[in-house]
Protein backbone atom coordinates (compact mmCIF):
# COMPACT_ATOMS: atom_id res chain seq x y z
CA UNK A 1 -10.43 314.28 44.89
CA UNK A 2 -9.45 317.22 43.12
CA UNK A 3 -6.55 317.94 41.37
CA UNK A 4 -4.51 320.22 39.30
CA UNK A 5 -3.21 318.75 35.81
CA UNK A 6 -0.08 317.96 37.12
CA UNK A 7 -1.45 315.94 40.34
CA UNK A 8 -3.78 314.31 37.66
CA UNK A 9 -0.57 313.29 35.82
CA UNK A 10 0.86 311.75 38.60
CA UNK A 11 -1.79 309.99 39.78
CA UNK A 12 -2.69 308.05 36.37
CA UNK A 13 0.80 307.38 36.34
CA UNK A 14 1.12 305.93 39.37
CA UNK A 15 -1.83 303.59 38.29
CA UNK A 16 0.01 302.90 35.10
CA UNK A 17 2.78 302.03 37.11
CA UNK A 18 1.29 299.55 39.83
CA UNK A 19 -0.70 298.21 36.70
CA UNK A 20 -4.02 299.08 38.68
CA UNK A 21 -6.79 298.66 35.83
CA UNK A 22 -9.01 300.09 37.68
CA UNK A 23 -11.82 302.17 35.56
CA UNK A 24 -11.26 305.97 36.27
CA UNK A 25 -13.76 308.85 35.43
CA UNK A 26 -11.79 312.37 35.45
CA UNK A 27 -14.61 315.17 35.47
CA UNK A 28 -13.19 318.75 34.90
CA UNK A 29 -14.49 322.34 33.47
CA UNK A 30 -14.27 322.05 29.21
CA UNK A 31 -10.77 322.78 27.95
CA UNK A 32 -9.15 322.17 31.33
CA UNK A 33 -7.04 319.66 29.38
CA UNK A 34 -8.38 316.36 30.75
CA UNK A 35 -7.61 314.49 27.17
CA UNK A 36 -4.42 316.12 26.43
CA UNK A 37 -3.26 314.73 29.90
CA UNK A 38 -3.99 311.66 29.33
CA UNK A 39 -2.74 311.17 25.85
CA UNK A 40 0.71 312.91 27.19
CA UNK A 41 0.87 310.33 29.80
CA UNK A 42 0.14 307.39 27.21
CA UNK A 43 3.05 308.84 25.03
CA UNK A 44 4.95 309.04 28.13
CA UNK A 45 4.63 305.40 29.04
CA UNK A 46 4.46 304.22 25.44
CA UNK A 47 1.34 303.05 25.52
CA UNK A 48 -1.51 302.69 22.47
CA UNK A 49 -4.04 305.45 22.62
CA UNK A 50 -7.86 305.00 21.45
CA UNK A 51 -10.31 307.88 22.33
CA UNK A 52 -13.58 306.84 21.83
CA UNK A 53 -16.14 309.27 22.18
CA UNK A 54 -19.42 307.60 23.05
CA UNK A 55 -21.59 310.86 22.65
CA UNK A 56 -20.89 310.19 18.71
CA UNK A 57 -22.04 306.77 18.85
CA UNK A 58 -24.98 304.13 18.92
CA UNK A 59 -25.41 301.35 21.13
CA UNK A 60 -24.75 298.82 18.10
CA UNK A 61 -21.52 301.35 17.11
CA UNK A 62 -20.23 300.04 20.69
CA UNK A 63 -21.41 295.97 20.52
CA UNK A 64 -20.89 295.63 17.18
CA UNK A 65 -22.91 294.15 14.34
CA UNK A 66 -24.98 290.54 14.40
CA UNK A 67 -23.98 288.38 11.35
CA UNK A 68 -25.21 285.14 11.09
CA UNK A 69 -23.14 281.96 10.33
CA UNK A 70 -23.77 278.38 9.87
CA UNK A 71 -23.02 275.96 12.62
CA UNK A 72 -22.71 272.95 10.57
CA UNK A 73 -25.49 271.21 11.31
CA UNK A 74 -28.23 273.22 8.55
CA UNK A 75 -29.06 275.69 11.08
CA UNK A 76 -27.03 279.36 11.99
CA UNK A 77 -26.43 281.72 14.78
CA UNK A 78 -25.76 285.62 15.02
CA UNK A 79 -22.35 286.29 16.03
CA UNK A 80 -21.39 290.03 17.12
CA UNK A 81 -18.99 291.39 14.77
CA UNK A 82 -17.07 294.00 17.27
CA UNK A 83 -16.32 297.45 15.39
CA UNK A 84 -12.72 297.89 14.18
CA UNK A 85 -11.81 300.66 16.62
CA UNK A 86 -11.48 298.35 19.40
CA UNK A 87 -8.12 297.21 20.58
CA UNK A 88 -7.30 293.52 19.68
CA UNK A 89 -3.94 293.34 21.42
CA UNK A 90 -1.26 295.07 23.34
CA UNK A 91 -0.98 298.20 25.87
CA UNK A 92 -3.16 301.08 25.89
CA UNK A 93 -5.42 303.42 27.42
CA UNK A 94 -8.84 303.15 26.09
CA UNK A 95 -10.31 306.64 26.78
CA UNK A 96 -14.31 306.96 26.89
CA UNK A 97 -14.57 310.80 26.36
CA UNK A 98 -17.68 312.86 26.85
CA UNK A 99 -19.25 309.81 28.83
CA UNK A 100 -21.57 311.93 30.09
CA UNK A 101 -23.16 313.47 27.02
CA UNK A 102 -24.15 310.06 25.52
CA UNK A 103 -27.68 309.08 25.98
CA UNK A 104 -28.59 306.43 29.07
CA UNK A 105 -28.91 304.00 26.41
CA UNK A 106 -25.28 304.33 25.36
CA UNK A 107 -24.26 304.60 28.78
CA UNK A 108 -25.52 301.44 30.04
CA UNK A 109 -23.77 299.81 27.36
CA UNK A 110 -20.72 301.25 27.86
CA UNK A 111 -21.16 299.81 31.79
CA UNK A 112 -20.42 296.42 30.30
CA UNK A 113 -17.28 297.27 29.06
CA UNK A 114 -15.88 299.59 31.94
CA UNK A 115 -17.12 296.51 34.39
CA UNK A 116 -16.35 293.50 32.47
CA UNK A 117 -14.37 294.48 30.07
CA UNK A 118 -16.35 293.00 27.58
CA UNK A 119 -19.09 293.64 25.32
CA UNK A 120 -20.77 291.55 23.48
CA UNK A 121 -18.24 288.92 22.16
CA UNK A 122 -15.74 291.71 22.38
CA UNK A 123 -13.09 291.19 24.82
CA UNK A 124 -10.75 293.84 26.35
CA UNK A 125 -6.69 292.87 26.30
CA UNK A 126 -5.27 292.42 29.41
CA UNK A 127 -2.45 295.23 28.85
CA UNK A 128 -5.80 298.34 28.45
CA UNK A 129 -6.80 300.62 31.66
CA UNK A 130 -9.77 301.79 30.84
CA UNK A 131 -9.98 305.77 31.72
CA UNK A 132 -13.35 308.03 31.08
CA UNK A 133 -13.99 311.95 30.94
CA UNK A 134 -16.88 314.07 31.55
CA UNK A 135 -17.98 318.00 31.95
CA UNK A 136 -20.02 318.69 35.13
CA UNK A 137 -23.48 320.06 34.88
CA UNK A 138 -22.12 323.15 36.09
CA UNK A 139 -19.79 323.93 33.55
CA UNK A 140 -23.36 324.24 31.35
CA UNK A 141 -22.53 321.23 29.43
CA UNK A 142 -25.11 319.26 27.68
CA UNK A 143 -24.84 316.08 30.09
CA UNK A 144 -26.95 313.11 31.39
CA UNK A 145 -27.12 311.86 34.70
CA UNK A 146 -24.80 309.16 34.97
CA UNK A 147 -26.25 306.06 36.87
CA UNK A 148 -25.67 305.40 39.95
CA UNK A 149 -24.41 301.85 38.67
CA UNK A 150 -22.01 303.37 36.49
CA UNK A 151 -20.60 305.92 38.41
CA UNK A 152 -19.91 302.94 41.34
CA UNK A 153 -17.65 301.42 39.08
CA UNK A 154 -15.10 304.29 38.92
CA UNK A 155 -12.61 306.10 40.36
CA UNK A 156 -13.68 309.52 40.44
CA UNK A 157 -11.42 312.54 40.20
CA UNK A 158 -11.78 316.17 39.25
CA UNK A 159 -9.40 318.27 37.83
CA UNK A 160 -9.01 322.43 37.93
CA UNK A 161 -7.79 324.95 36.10
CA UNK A 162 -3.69 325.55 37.43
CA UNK A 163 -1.73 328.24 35.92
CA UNK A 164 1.98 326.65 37.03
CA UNK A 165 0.45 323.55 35.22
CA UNK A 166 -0.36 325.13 32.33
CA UNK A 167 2.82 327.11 32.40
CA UNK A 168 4.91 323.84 32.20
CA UNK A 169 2.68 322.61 29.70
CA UNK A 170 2.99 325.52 27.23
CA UNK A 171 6.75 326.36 27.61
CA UNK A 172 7.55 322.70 26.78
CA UNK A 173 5.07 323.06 23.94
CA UNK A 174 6.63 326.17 22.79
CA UNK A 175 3.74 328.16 22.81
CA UNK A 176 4.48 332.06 22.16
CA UNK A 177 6.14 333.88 24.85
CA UNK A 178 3.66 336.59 24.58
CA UNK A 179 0.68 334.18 25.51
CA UNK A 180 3.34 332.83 28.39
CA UNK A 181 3.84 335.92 29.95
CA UNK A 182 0.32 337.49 29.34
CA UNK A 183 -0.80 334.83 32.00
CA UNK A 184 1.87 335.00 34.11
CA UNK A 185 0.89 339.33 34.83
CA UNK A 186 -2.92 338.14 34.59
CA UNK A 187 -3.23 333.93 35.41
CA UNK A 188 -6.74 334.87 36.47
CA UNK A 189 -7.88 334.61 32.56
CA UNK A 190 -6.27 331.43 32.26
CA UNK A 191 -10.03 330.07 32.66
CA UNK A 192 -13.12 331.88 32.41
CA UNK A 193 -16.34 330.75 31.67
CA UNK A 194 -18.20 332.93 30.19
CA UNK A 195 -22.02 331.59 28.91
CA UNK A 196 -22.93 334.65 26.96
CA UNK A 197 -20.20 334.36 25.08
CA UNK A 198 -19.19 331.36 22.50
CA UNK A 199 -15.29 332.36 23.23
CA UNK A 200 -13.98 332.50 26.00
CA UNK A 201 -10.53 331.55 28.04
CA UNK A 202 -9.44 328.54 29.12
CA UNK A 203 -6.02 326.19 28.49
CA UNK A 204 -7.15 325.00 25.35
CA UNK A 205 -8.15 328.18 23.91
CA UNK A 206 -4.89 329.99 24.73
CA UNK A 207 -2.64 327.14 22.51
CA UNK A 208 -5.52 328.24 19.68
CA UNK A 209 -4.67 332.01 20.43
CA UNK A 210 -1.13 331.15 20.64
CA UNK A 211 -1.20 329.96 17.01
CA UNK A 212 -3.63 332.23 15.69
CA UNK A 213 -0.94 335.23 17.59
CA UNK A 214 2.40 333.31 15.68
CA UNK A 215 0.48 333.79 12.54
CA UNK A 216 -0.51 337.28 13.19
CA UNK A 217 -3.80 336.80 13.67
CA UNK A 218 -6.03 338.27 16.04
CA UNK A 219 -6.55 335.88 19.04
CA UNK A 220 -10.23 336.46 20.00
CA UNK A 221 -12.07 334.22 18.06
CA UNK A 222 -10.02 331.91 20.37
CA UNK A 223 -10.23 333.54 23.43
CA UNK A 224 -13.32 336.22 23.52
CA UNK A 225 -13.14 340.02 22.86
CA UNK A 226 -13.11 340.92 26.69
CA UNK A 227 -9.52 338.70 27.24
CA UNK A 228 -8.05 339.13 23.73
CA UNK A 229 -8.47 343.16 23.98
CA UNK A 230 -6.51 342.55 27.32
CA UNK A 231 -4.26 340.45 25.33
CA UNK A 232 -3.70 342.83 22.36
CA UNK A 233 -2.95 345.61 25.05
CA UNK A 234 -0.38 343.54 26.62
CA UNK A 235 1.52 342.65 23.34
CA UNK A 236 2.13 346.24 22.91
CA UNK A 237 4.06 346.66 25.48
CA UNK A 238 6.67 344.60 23.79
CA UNK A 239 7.49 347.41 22.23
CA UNK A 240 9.16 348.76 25.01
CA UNK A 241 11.23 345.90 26.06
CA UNK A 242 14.87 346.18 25.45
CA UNK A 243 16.67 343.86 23.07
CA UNK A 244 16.17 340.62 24.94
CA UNK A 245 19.15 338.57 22.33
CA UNK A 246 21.60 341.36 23.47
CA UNK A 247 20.84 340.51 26.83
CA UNK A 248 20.77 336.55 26.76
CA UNK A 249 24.22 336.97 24.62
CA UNK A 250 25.82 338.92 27.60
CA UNK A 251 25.80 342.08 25.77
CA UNK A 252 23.31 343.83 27.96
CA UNK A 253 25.25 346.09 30.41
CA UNK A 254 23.84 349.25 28.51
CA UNK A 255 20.07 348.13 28.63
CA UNK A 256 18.23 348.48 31.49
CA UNK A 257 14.69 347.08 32.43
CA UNK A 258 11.70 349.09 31.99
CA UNK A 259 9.98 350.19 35.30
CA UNK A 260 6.23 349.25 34.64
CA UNK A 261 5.02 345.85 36.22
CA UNK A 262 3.14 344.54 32.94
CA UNK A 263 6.65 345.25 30.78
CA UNK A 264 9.21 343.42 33.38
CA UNK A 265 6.22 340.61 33.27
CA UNK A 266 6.84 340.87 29.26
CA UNK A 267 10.94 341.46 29.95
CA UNK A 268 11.45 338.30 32.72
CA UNK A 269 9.25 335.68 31.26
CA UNK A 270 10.22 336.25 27.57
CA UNK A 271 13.88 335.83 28.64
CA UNK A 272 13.02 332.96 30.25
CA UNK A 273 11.31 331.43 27.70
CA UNK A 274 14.33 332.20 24.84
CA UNK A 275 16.99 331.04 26.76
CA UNK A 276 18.24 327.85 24.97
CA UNK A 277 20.77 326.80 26.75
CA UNK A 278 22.01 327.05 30.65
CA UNK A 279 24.84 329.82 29.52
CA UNK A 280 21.81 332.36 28.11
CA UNK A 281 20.05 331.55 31.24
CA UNK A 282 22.96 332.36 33.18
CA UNK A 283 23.24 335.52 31.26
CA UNK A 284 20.00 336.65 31.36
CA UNK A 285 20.02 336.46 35.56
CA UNK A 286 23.15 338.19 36.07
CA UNK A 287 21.42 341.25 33.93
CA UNK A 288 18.26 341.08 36.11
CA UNK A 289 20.07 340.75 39.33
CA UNK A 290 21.33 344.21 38.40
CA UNK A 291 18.04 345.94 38.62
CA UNK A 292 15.28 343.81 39.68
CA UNK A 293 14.40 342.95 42.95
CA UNK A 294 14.26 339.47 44.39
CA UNK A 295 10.41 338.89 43.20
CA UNK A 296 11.67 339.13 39.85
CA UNK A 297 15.00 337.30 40.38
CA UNK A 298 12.76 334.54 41.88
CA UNK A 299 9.45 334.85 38.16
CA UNK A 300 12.60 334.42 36.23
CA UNK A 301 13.86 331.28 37.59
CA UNK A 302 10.24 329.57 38.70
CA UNK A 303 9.70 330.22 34.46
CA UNK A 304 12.75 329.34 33.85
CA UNK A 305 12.94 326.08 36.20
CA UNK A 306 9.51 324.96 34.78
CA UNK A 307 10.48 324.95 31.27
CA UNK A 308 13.61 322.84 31.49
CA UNK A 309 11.83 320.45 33.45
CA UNK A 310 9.38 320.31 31.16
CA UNK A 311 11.32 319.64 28.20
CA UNK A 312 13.60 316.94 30.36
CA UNK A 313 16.75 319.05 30.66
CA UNK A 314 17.27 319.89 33.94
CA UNK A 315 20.53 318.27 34.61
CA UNK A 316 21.33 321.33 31.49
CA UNK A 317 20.86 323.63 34.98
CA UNK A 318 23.05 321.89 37.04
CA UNK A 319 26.46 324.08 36.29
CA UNK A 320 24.85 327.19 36.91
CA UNK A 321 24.40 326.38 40.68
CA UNK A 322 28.45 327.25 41.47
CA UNK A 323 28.35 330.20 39.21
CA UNK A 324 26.08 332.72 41.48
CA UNK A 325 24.99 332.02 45.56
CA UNK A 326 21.02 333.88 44.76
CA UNK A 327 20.69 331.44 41.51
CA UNK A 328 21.17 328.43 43.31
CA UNK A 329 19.41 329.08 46.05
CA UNK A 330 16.39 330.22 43.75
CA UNK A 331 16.78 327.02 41.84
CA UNK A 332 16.85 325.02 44.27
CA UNK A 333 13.65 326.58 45.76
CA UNK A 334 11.46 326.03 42.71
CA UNK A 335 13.01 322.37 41.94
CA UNK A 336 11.35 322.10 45.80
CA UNK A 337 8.22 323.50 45.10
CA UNK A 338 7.68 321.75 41.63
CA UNK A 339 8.63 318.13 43.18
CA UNK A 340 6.17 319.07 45.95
């Protein structure tokens, strides 16, 4: 099954939910954002996090240490001491990353635990779902074969890139408008594997552009020369955009929006992602209704729609849908398309 981050999200919560502890494997390209996904959803359900990755470990890292004690009776037996990062009680997710890129070794004794739940003398709590992650071979990862064992005792899904995913993801995050509305005019860079190359685009190298860009750094050590020349070009078309506080304040009658595509991409998304309150958004539509066209009208408020629901504001939206016929029929068309 493949998914986009978003599916993903509702899927492991849906298992969280029904309390299925069921062992899941999510494969997925690197920096698709398998582990931030999960770790959202465990801070979303309040539950204990512990990311184990197994490609760091040994096979007596994972069981533990023997250490011998007396059994009253002048003799002794080796008891397995289980290492400390193990959960001893409560809720959780215990997340085997990289499963893949340990040895077969390591993998078979991780098979014990995603089975049993149990390894060694180490017991699993009843409240953990244990959830794994792995690169494919062809994302050119260094990876085993998983055994055929092993793999039979999962769920198996596979997550892909999704720009509207990502989108959510980064406006709720508060990444930097320009990075936001770079990949909106160009979502095709959003994820790009390039081997050559030891940079290179995907999700989790745009939030490391996005800070290296706040501090006013270049972004392609993050990102690759190719995208962050691309990038660099884009952000200079900033300087053309008109004064984006005059127009969220209501002030803009006297500015107009610039005609090329790549600077109302800059103009539409960077309003959207400013506005901090439903008045400002309101604001900010009534001055594109004046001189964009509906595809524009309809960027603003899929942007715009995303990033409240993101950050769990929504009902914030709900008195502009009386205030303009087009905005409420726009808003109602992405709430459709995001629930769907």
């Amino acid at each position: 099954m493949t998914l986009t981050p978003h599916e993903l999200e509702t899927y492991l919560s849906a298992l969280v939910r029904q309390n299925l502890k069921i062992a899941t494997m999510i494969w997925g390209p690197p920096g698709v954002g398998k582990s931030s996904v999960v770790a959202q959803l465990a801070r979303q359900h309040d539950l204990d996090f512990v990311d184990v990755r197994l490609s760091q470990l040994a096979p007596t890292d994972l069981r533990g240490l023997p250490v011998p004690e007396q059994d009253g009776q002048g003799g002794g037996v080796s008891r397995w001491y289980p290492p400390e990062f193990l959960p001893r009680h409560g809720a959780g997710i215990l997340f085997l990353d990289e499963v893949n890129m340990a040895p077969p070794t390591m993998q078979g004794m991780a098979q014990q635990l995603i089975l049993d739940r149990k390894v060694g003398s180490y017991v699993l709590p009843d409240g953990w779902f244990v959830w794994a992650a792995g690169n494919r071979k062809e994302d050119r990862a260094s990876v085993f074969d998983m055994p055929a064992p092993l793999a039979n005792r999962f769920l198996h899904l596979t997550v892909r890139p999704d720009f509207d995913s990502w989108r959510s993801y980064a406006l709720a995050r508060g990444l930097h408008e320009h990075v936001i509305a770079f990949l909106t005019f160009r979502p095709e860079l959003l994820w790009r594997l390039d081997p050559q190359q030891p940079a290179w685009p995907s999700p989790r190298a745009w939030e490391m552009a996005a800070q290296l860009h706040r501090a006013g750094l270049d972004a392609a050590p993050a990102i690759g020369e190719a995208a962050g020349a691309e990038f660099a070009a884009f952000v200079r078309l900033f300087e053309q955009l008109p004064d984006l506080a005059t127009v969220l304040s209501g002030q803009g009658a006297g500015l107009r929006l610039p005609e090329e595509p790549s600077v109302r991409y800059a103009a539409v998304v960077g309003l959207a992602a400013r506005a901090r309150d439903a008045e400002e958004a309101y604001q900010a539509f009534s001055w594109l209704a004046v001189s964009a066209g509906p595809e524009w009208l309809q960027l603003y408020v899929a942007t715009l729609v995303s990033k409240f629901q993101a950050l769990g504001q929504l009902g914030d939206l709900a008195g502009l849908l009386g205030r303009d016929p087009r905005l409420a029929e726009l808003v109602q068309g992405a709430l459709s398309l995001a629930e769907g």
